[in-house]
Amino acid sequence: DRVGKILLTLLLPFLPKENHQAVDDTLCHRTGPQVIGPGVHHDGTRSNYQGGKKAGTALGNGHTWVVLTLWLPYPCNPSRGLAVALLLRLYRSEKTCRPRSQFRKRTDLAAEMIRTLLSWLPEGQGYRLHVTGDSACGSRTVIRDLPSNATFTGAMPLHAALSDHTAKPFSGRGRRPSVGERLPSPKELIKRKKLAWQPATVILYGREVDLLLYSYVAVWHRVRPGQSMRVVITRDPNGRYEDRAFFCTDPERVPEEIPAKYSNRWPIEVTIFQAKHFMGLEEPRNGWWRREHGSRRPYGKPGYESNGQKGRVAVEHTVPFVFVAYALVFVWYLHHGKPARDVSRARKNRPWDSQKTEPSYADMLAALRREFWVWRISRYPSLRVVRRNLARLI
């Protein structure tokens, strides 16, 4: 957490006043008896279909990490950006927690990270937090304790029980009602043939999309009791995509902005993919149990109990260290990068990529590696004659 706070101080000059955060979880595949805390979790990278038929939920063995990222715009294109992971928490199932009283749900970890990040932002400078998450994060644990300077946008289940934001009048008998009149759920509204859909053009994932919107203000008592929120139902006029429902804890938000804000959570998926692809997020084994030469591990003896807390510390530090290294590449590029030069070099090496206008993370990583290599060559005076040629070849 202290390293994440230092990263935030380095990124504050490039941070907009209304900054976007995304919360999600990812599975890092780990197997073996010498790894602490692995479990069987849902694997979103695997297909649920086998032989052309849906085979159920895809599962994988390993560690699940809850990640909180901060969205930062590119210096050359403010409309696009990159998500930088500032806080991470290791989720362990109730079965693998010892003692089991240490078990915490994913939503509890996400709520803790959001509160931690809010405490880091400078007070009195107008910073607002806009958090986005999928349907798993849009729960009561995360949303009910949000402060006034934080807003949450997420996906809503179609069968959500909604009510009016004004309570029922008290008849004088029984308990005073705290919930308003029952409103139709998004699923019930979708079934209506005569629904006042409003056409709108929404920017989703970097391009303009024509949608039909229906918006209203309601109270989701199970998730955020007594607080109004804006509910938006979307429909594709071409019928290619199914109807969906979204919500925002700010009832004054324009309906067109809510699907667009929800699409801003996509960079966290890109960050997790690039950390696994470029930084080797799943490559460390974190094994610390070692058997004697020529012997086998005794049956039923877990490896992490034989060497103190070394294995637990290795698991808890490796993945955050990889995300810190991933973030430092982007921090260096914001201060010292040359986007125009890197884009022209990439287009020269790949002539088919003629529409490239801003550097990718791979270009940023290559630029930093070139700086390291040139610096290492420049340290040796004996290579002064060939140093210029080596730098050009690099």
Coordinates of C-alpha atoms in Angstrom, one line a residue:
D1 CA 0.0 0.0 0.0
R2 CA 2.9 2.4 0.7
V3 CA 4.3 1.8 -2.8
G4 CA 0.8 2.5 -4.3
K5 CA 0.6 5.8 -2.4
I6 CA 4.0 6.8 -3.8
L7 CA 2.8 5.9 -7.3
L8 CA -0.2 8.1 -6.8
T9 CA 2.0 11.1 -5.8
L10 CA 4.0 10.6 -9.0
L11 CA 0.8 10.5 -11.1
L12 CA -1.1 13.4 -9.5
P13 CA 0.2 16.0 -12.1
F14 CA -1.4 13.9 -14.9
L15 CA -4.6 13.1 -13.0
P16 CA -7.9 14.7 -14.0
K17 CA -10.2 16.2 -11.3
E18 CA -12.8 13.5 -11.9
N19 CA -10.7 10.4 -12.0
H20 CA -11.9 7.0 -13.0
Q21 CA -11.2 3.9 -11.1
A22 CA -12.1 0.3 -11.9
V23 CA -12.4 -2.7 -9.7
D24 CA -12.1 -6.3 -10.9
D25 CA -10.5 -9.6 -10.0
T26 CA -8.2 -11.8 -12.0
L27 CA -7.0 -15.4 -11.7
C28 CA -3.3 -16.2 -11.7
H29 CA -2.9 -19.9 -12.3
R30 CA -0.9 -21.6 -9.6
T31 CA -0.7 -25.3 -8.8
G32 CA 1.2 -27.6 -6.5
P33 CA 1.3 -28.5 -2.8
Q34 CA 4.0 -26.0 -2.0
V35 CA 1.9 -22.9 -2.9
I36 CA -0.1 -21.3 -0.2
G37 CA -3.8 -20.5 -0.6
P38 CA -4.6 -21.7 -4.2
G39 CA -8.2 -22.6 -4.9
V40 CA -10.6 -23.4 -7.7
H41 CA -12.1 -20.1 -9.1
H42 CA -13.9 -18.9 -12.1
D43 CA -11.6 -18.5 -15.1
G44 CA -12.9 -15.8 -17.4
T45 CA -10.2 -16.5 -20.0
R46 CA -11.5 -20.0 -20.8
S47 CA -14.4 -20.7 -23.0
N48 CA -17.6 -22.2 -21.5
Y49 CA -18.3 -24.1 -24.7
Q50 CA -17.0 -27.5 -25.6
G51 CA -17.9 -29.2 -28.8
G52 CA -20.3 -26.4 -29.8
K53 CA -22.3 -26.8 -26.6
K54 CA -22.3 -24.8 -23.4
A55 CA -20.5 -27.0 -20.8
G56 CA -21.0 -24.8 -17.7
T57 CA -18.8 -22.4 -15.8
A58 CA -15.1 -22.6 -16.7
L59 CA -12.9 -23.1 -13.6
G60 CA -9.2 -22.8 -13.0
N61 CA -6.8 -23.5 -10.1
G62 CA -4.7 -20.6 -8.7
H63 CA -4.9 -17.3 -6.8
T64 CA -7.5 -14.7 -7.3
W65 CA -6.4 -11.1 -6.9
V66 CA -8.8 -8.1 -6.5
V67 CA -7.3 -5.1 -8.4
L68 CA -8.1 -1.4 -8.1
T69 CA -6.8 0.6 -11.0
L70 CA -6.5 4.4 -11.8
W71 CA -7.2 5.6 -15.3
L72 CA -4.7 8.0 -16.8
P73 CA -5.0 9.7 -20.2
Y74 CA -2.2 9.4 -22.8
P75 CA -0.2 12.6 -23.2
C76 CA -0.7 12.6 -26.9
N77 CA -4.4 11.6 -26.9
P78 CA -6.5 12.6 -23.8
S79 CA -9.5 10.6 -25.0
R80 CA -7.6 7.3 -24.5
G81 CA -5.7 6.1 -21.6
L82 CA -4.1 3.4 -19.6
A83 CA -5.2 1.8 -16.2
V84 CA -2.5 1.7 -13.5
A85 CA -2.9 -0.7 -10.6
L86 CA -2.5 1.0 -7.3
L87 CA -3.9 -1.4 -4.8
L88 CA -4.2 -5.2 -4.8
R89 CA -5.6 -7.8 -2.4
L90 CA -5.3 -11.5 -2.4
Y91 CA -8.7 -13.3 -2.1
R92 CA -8.6 -16.6 -0.4
S93 CA -11.6 -18.9 -0.1
E94 CA -13.0 -19.8 3.3
K95 CA -11.7 -23.3 2.9
T96 CA -8.0 -22.2 2.5
C97 CA -8.1 -19.5 5.3
R98 CA -6.4 -20.6 8.5
P99 CA -8.1 -19.7 10.8
R100 CA -11.3 -19.3 8.9
S101 CA -12.2 -16.1 10.8
Q102 CA -9.7 -14.4 8.4
F103 CA -12.0 -15.1 5.4
R104 CA -13.1 -11.9 3.5
K105 CA -15.2 -11.7 0.5
R106 CA -14.1 -10.0 -2.8
T107 CA -16.5 -7.2 -2.2
D108 CA -15.1 -6.5 1.3
L109 CA -11.6 -6.3 -0.2
A110 CA -12.9 -3.9 -3.0
A111 CA -14.6 -1.7 -0.4
E112 CA -11.5 -1.5 1.7
M113 CA -9.3 -0.5 -1.3
I114 CA -11.8 2.2 -2.4
R115 CA -11.7 3.8 1.1
T116 CA -7.9 3.6 1.2
L117 CA -7.6 5.4 -2.1
L118 CA -10.1 8.1 -1.0
S119 CA -7.9 8.8 2.0
W120 CA -4.9 9.3 -0.2
L121 CA -6.4 12.0 -2.4
P122 CA -5.5 15.6 -1.4
E123 CA -8.3 17.3 0.4
G124 CA -9.6 20.7 -0.8
Q125 CA -8.4 20.3 -4.4
G126 CA -11.7 19.1 -5.9
Y127 CA -10.8 15.5 -6.7
R128 CA -13.8 13.2 -7.3
L129 CA -13.8 9.5 -7.5
H130 CA -15.8 7.6 -10.2
V131 CA -15.6 3.9 -9.6
T132 CA -16.8 1.3 -12.2
G133 CA -17.3 -2.4 -11.7
D134 CA -19.1 -5.4 -13.0
S135 CA -22.2 -6.9 -11.6
A136 CA -20.2 -8.7 -8.9
C137 CA -18.8 -5.5 -7.5
G138 CA -22.1 -3.6 -7.7
S139 CA -23.2 -5.0 -4.3
R140 CA -24.3 -3.5 -1.0
T141 CA -20.9 -4.0 0.6
V142 CA -19.2 -1.7 -1.9
I143 CA -21.9 0.9 -2.5
R144 CA -23.6 1.6 0.8
D145 CA -20.7 3.4 2.5
L146 CA -19.5 5.6 -0.5
P147 CA -18.8 9.2 0.6
S148 CA -20.2 12.2 -1.1
N149 CA -17.2 12.7 -3.4
A150 CA -17.4 9.2 -4.8
T151 CA -19.8 7.8 -7.5
F152 CA -20.3 4.2 -8.6
T153 CA -21.4 3.0 -12.0
G154 CA -22.1 -0.6 -12.7
A155 CA -24.3 -3.2 -14.3
M156 CA -27.7 -4.0 -12.8
P157 CA -29.4 -7.4 -12.9
L158 CA -32.6 -7.3 -14.9
H159 CA -34.7 -8.7 -12.0
A160 CA -33.6 -6.1 -9.5
A161 CA -36.3 -5.0 -7.0
L162 CA -36.7 -1.2 -7.3
S163 CA -39.0 1.2 -5.6
D164 CA -39.9 4.8 -5.7
H165 CA -37.6 7.3 -4.1
T166 CA -40.4 8.8 -2.0
A167 CA -41.7 6.8 0.9
K168 CA -45.3 5.7 1.2
P169 CA -47.5 8.1 3.3
F170 CA -48.0 6.9 6.8
S171 CA -51.5 5.7 7.5
G172 CA -51.2 6.0 11.3
R173 CA -51.2 2.2 11.9
G174 CA -48.3 -0.1 12.2
R175 CA -44.7 0.7 11.4
R176 CA -43.8 3.8 9.4
P177 CA -42.9 2.7 5.8
S178 CA -39.3 3.2 4.8
V179 CA -39.7 2.1 1.2
G180 CA -41.7 3.7 -1.6
E181 CA -44.1 2.2 -4.1
R182 CA -42.9 -0.8 -6.0
L183 CA -41.6 0.1 -9.4
P184 CA -41.3 -2.4 -12.3
S185 CA -37.9 -4.1 -12.6
P186 CA -35.9 -3.6 -15.8
K187 CA -37.0 -7.0 -17.0
E188 CA -40.6 -6.1 -16.7
L189 CA -40.1 -2.8 -18.5
I190 CA -38.3 -4.5 -21.4
K191 CA -41.3 -6.8 -21.9
R192 CA -43.6 -3.8 -22.5
K193 CA -44.3 -3.1 -26.1
K194 CA -45.1 0.6 -25.7
L195 CA -42.0 1.9 -23.8
A196 CA -40.8 5.5 -24.5
W197 CA -37.4 4.7 -25.8
Q198 CA -35.1 7.7 -26.4
P199 CA -32.6 7.4 -29.3
A200 CA -29.0 8.5 -28.4
T201 CA -25.5 8.3 -29.7
V202 CA -23.1 7.0 -27.0
I203 CA -19.3 6.7 -27.1
L204 CA -18.6 3.1 -26.2
Y205 CA -15.0 1.7 -26.3
G206 CA -13.7 4.6 -28.4
R207 CA -16.4 4.7 -31.1
E208 CA -19.9 6.2 -31.5
V209 CA -22.8 3.7 -31.1
D210 CA -26.5 4.3 -31.7
L211 CA -28.7 3.0 -28.9
L212 CA -32.2 3.3 -27.5
L213 CA -32.3 4.4 -23.8
Y214 CA -34.9 4.4 -21.2
S215 CA -34.0 6.1 -17.9
Y216 CA -35.7 6.7 -14.5
V217 CA -34.8 7.4 -10.9
A218 CA -35.4 4.6 -8.4
V219 CA -34.2 3.2 -5.1
W220 CA -32.5 -0.2 -5.0
H221 CA -33.3 -0.9 -1.4
R222 CA -31.3 -4.1 -1.1
V223 CA -28.1 -2.5 -2.3
R224 CA -28.4 1.2 -1.2
P225 CA -31.4 1.7 1.1
G226 CA -32.9 5.1 1.1
Q227 CA -30.6 6.6 -1.6
S228 CA -31.8 7.4 -5.1
M229 CA -29.9 6.3 -8.2
R230 CA -30.2 6.7 -11.9
V231 CA -31.2 3.5 -13.8
V232 CA -30.6 3.2 -17.6
I233 CA -31.9 0.4 -19.8
T234 CA -30.1 0.1 -23.2
R235 CA -31.4 -1.6 -26.4
D236 CA -29.6 -2.1 -29.7
P237 CA -31.9 -0.8 -32.5
N238 CA -30.4 -3.4 -34.9
G239 CA -31.1 -6.3 -32.5
R240 CA -27.6 -7.6 -32.5
Y241 CA -27.0 -7.3 -28.7
E242 CA -29.3 -8.1 -25.8
D243 CA -30.9 -5.5 -23.6
R244 CA -28.9 -4.5 -20.5
A245 CA -29.4 -2.3 -17.5
F246 CA -27.0 0.0 -15.7
F247 CA -27.1 2.2 -12.7
C248 CA -25.3 5.2 -11.3
T249 CA -25.4 6.4 -7.7
D250 CA -25.6 10.0 -8.9
P251 CA -29.3 10.5 -9.9
E252 CA -28.4 13.8 -11.6
R253 CA -26.1 12.0 -14.1
V254 CA -27.1 12.4 -17.8
P255 CA -28.4 9.0 -19.1
E256 CA -26.1 9.0 -22.1
E257 CA -23.0 9.2 -19.8
I258 CA -23.8 6.1 -17.7
P259 CA -23.1 3.4 -20.4
A260 CA -20.1 5.4 -21.5
K261 CA -18.8 5.5 -18.0
Y262 CA -19.3 1.8 -17.6
S263 CA -17.3 1.2 -20.8
N264 CA -14.3 3.0 -19.2
R265 CA -13.7 -0.1 -17.1
W266 CA -12.3 -1.9 -20.2
P267 CA -8.7 -0.6 -19.6
I268 CA -8.4 -2.7 -16.5
E269 CA -8.9 -5.8 -18.6
V270 CA -6.1 -4.5 -21.0
T271 CA -3.8 -3.9 -18.0
I272 CA -4.3 -7.4 -16.6
F273 CA -3.7 -8.9 -20.1
Q274 CA -0.5 -6.9 -20.7
A275 CA 0.8 -7.6 -17.2
K276 CA 0.5 -11.3 -18.0
H277 CA 1.8 -11.0 -21.5
F278 CA 4.6 -8.6 -21.2
M279 CA 5.6 -8.7 -17.5
G280 CA 5.2 -12.4 -16.8
L281 CA 2.5 -12.1 -14.1
E282 CA 1.8 -15.8 -14.1
E283 CA 5.4 -17.1 -14.5
P284 CA 6.7 -17.0 -10.9
R285 CA 6.0 -20.3 -9.1
N286 CA 6.4 -19.0 -5.5
G287 CA 7.3 -22.5 -4.3
W288 CA 9.3 -22.6 -1.0
W289 CA 8.8 -26.1 0.2
R290 CA 11.8 -28.3 -0.6
R291 CA 12.0 -32.0 0.1
E292 CA 15.2 -33.8 0.9
H293 CA 17.1 -35.3 -2.1
G294 CA 15.8 -38.7 -3.0
S295 CA 12.7 -38.4 -0.8
R296 CA 9.1 -37.6 -1.4
R297 CA 6.7 -35.2 0.3
P298 CA 4.8 -36.9 3.1
Y299 CA 1.2 -37.5 2.3
G300 CA -1.1 -34.8 3.7
K301 CA 1.7 -32.5 4.7
P302 CA 1.2 -29.0 3.2
G303 CA 4.5 -27.4 2.2
Y304 CA 3.9 -23.9 3.5
E305 CA 3.9 -25.0 7.2
S306 CA 7.4 -26.4 7.0
N307 CA 9.2 -23.1 6.4
G308 CA 7.5 -20.4 8.5
Q309 CA 6.0 -17.4 6.8
K310 CA 8.3 -17.3 3.8
G311 CA 5.9 -18.8 1.3
R312 CA 3.0 -16.5 2.4
V313 CA 5.2 -13.4 2.0
A314 CA 6.4 -14.6 -1.4
V315 CA 2.8 -15.1 -2.7
E316 CA 1.6 -11.7 -1.3
H317 CA 4.6 -9.7 -2.7
T318 CA 5.2 -11.2 -6.2
V319 CA 2.0 -10.1 -8.0
P320 CA 2.0 -6.5 -6.5
F321 CA 5.6 -6.2 -7.5
V322 CA 4.8 -7.1 -11.1
F323 CA 2.0 -4.5 -11.2
V324 CA 4.4 -1.9 -9.7
A325 CA 6.9 -2.6 -12.4
Y326 CA 4.1 -2.3 -15.0
A327 CA 3.1 1.1 -13.6
L328 CA 6.7 2.5 -13.4
V329 CA 7.1 2.0 -17.1
F330 CA 4.1 4.2 -17.8
V331 CA 5.2 6.8 -15.1
W332 CA 8.6 7.0 -16.8
Y333 CA 7.0 7.5 -20.2
L334 CA 4.8 10.3 -19.0
H335 CA 7.8 12.2 -17.8
H336 CA 10.4 11.3 -20.4
G337 CA 8.7 9.6 -23.3
K338 CA 8.7 10.8 -26.9
P339 CA 5.4 9.6 -28.5
A340 CA 6.0 11.0 -32.0
R341 CA 9.4 9.3 -32.3
D342 CA 8.1 6.0 -31.1
V343 CA 5.0 6.1 -33.3
S344 CA 7.2 6.9 -36.4
R345 CA 9.6 4.0 -35.5
A346 CA 6.7 1.6 -35.1
R347 CA 5.1 2.6 -38.4
K348 CA 8.5 2.2 -40.1
N349 CA 9.0 -1.3 -38.7
R350 CA 5.3 -2.2 -39.5
P351 CA 4.2 -0.5 -42.7
W352 CA 0.8 -2.2 -42.6
D353 CA 0.0 -0.3 -39.4
S354 CA -0.5 3.0 -41.1
Q355 CA -3.3 4.2 -38.9
K356 CA -1.2 4.1 -35.7
T357 CA -1.3 7.5 -33.9
E358 CA -0.3 6.9 -30.3
P359 CA 2.3 4.5 -28.8
S360 CA 1.1 1.2 -27.2
Y361 CA 2.4 -0.2 -23.9
A362 CA 4.7 -2.4 -25.9
D363 CA 6.3 0.7 -27.5
M364 CA 6.7 2.3 -24.1
L365 CA 8.4 -0.8 -22.7
A366 CA 10.7 -1.0 -25.7
A367 CA 11.7 2.7 -25.3
L368 CA 12.6 2.2 -21.7
R369 CA 14.6 -0.9 -22.5
R370 CA 16.5 1.0 -25.2
E371 CA 17.4 3.6 -22.6
F372 CA 18.8 1.0 -20.2
W373 CA 20.8 -0.7 -23.0
V374 CA 22.4 2.6 -24.2
W375 CA 23.2 3.6 -20.6
R376 CA 24.9 0.2 -20.0
I377 CA 27.0 0.6 -23.1
S378 CA 28.0 4.2 -22.3
R379 CA 29.5 3.1 -19.0
Y380 CA 32.5 1.5 -20.7
P381 CA 35.0 4.0 -22.2
S382 CA 36.6 1.3 -24.3
L383 CA 33.5 1.1 -26.4
R384 CA 33.6 4.7 -27.4
V385 CA 34.4 4.0 -31.0
V386 CA 31.5 1.5 -31.6
R387 CA 29.1 3.1 -29.1
R388 CA 27.4 5.2 -31.7
N389 CA 26.9 2.2 -34.0
L390 CA 25.6 0.0 -31.2
A391 CA 23.1 2.7 -30.1
R392 CA 21.8 3.0 -33.7
L393 CA 21.4 -0.8 -34.0
I394 CA 19.5 -0.9 -30.6

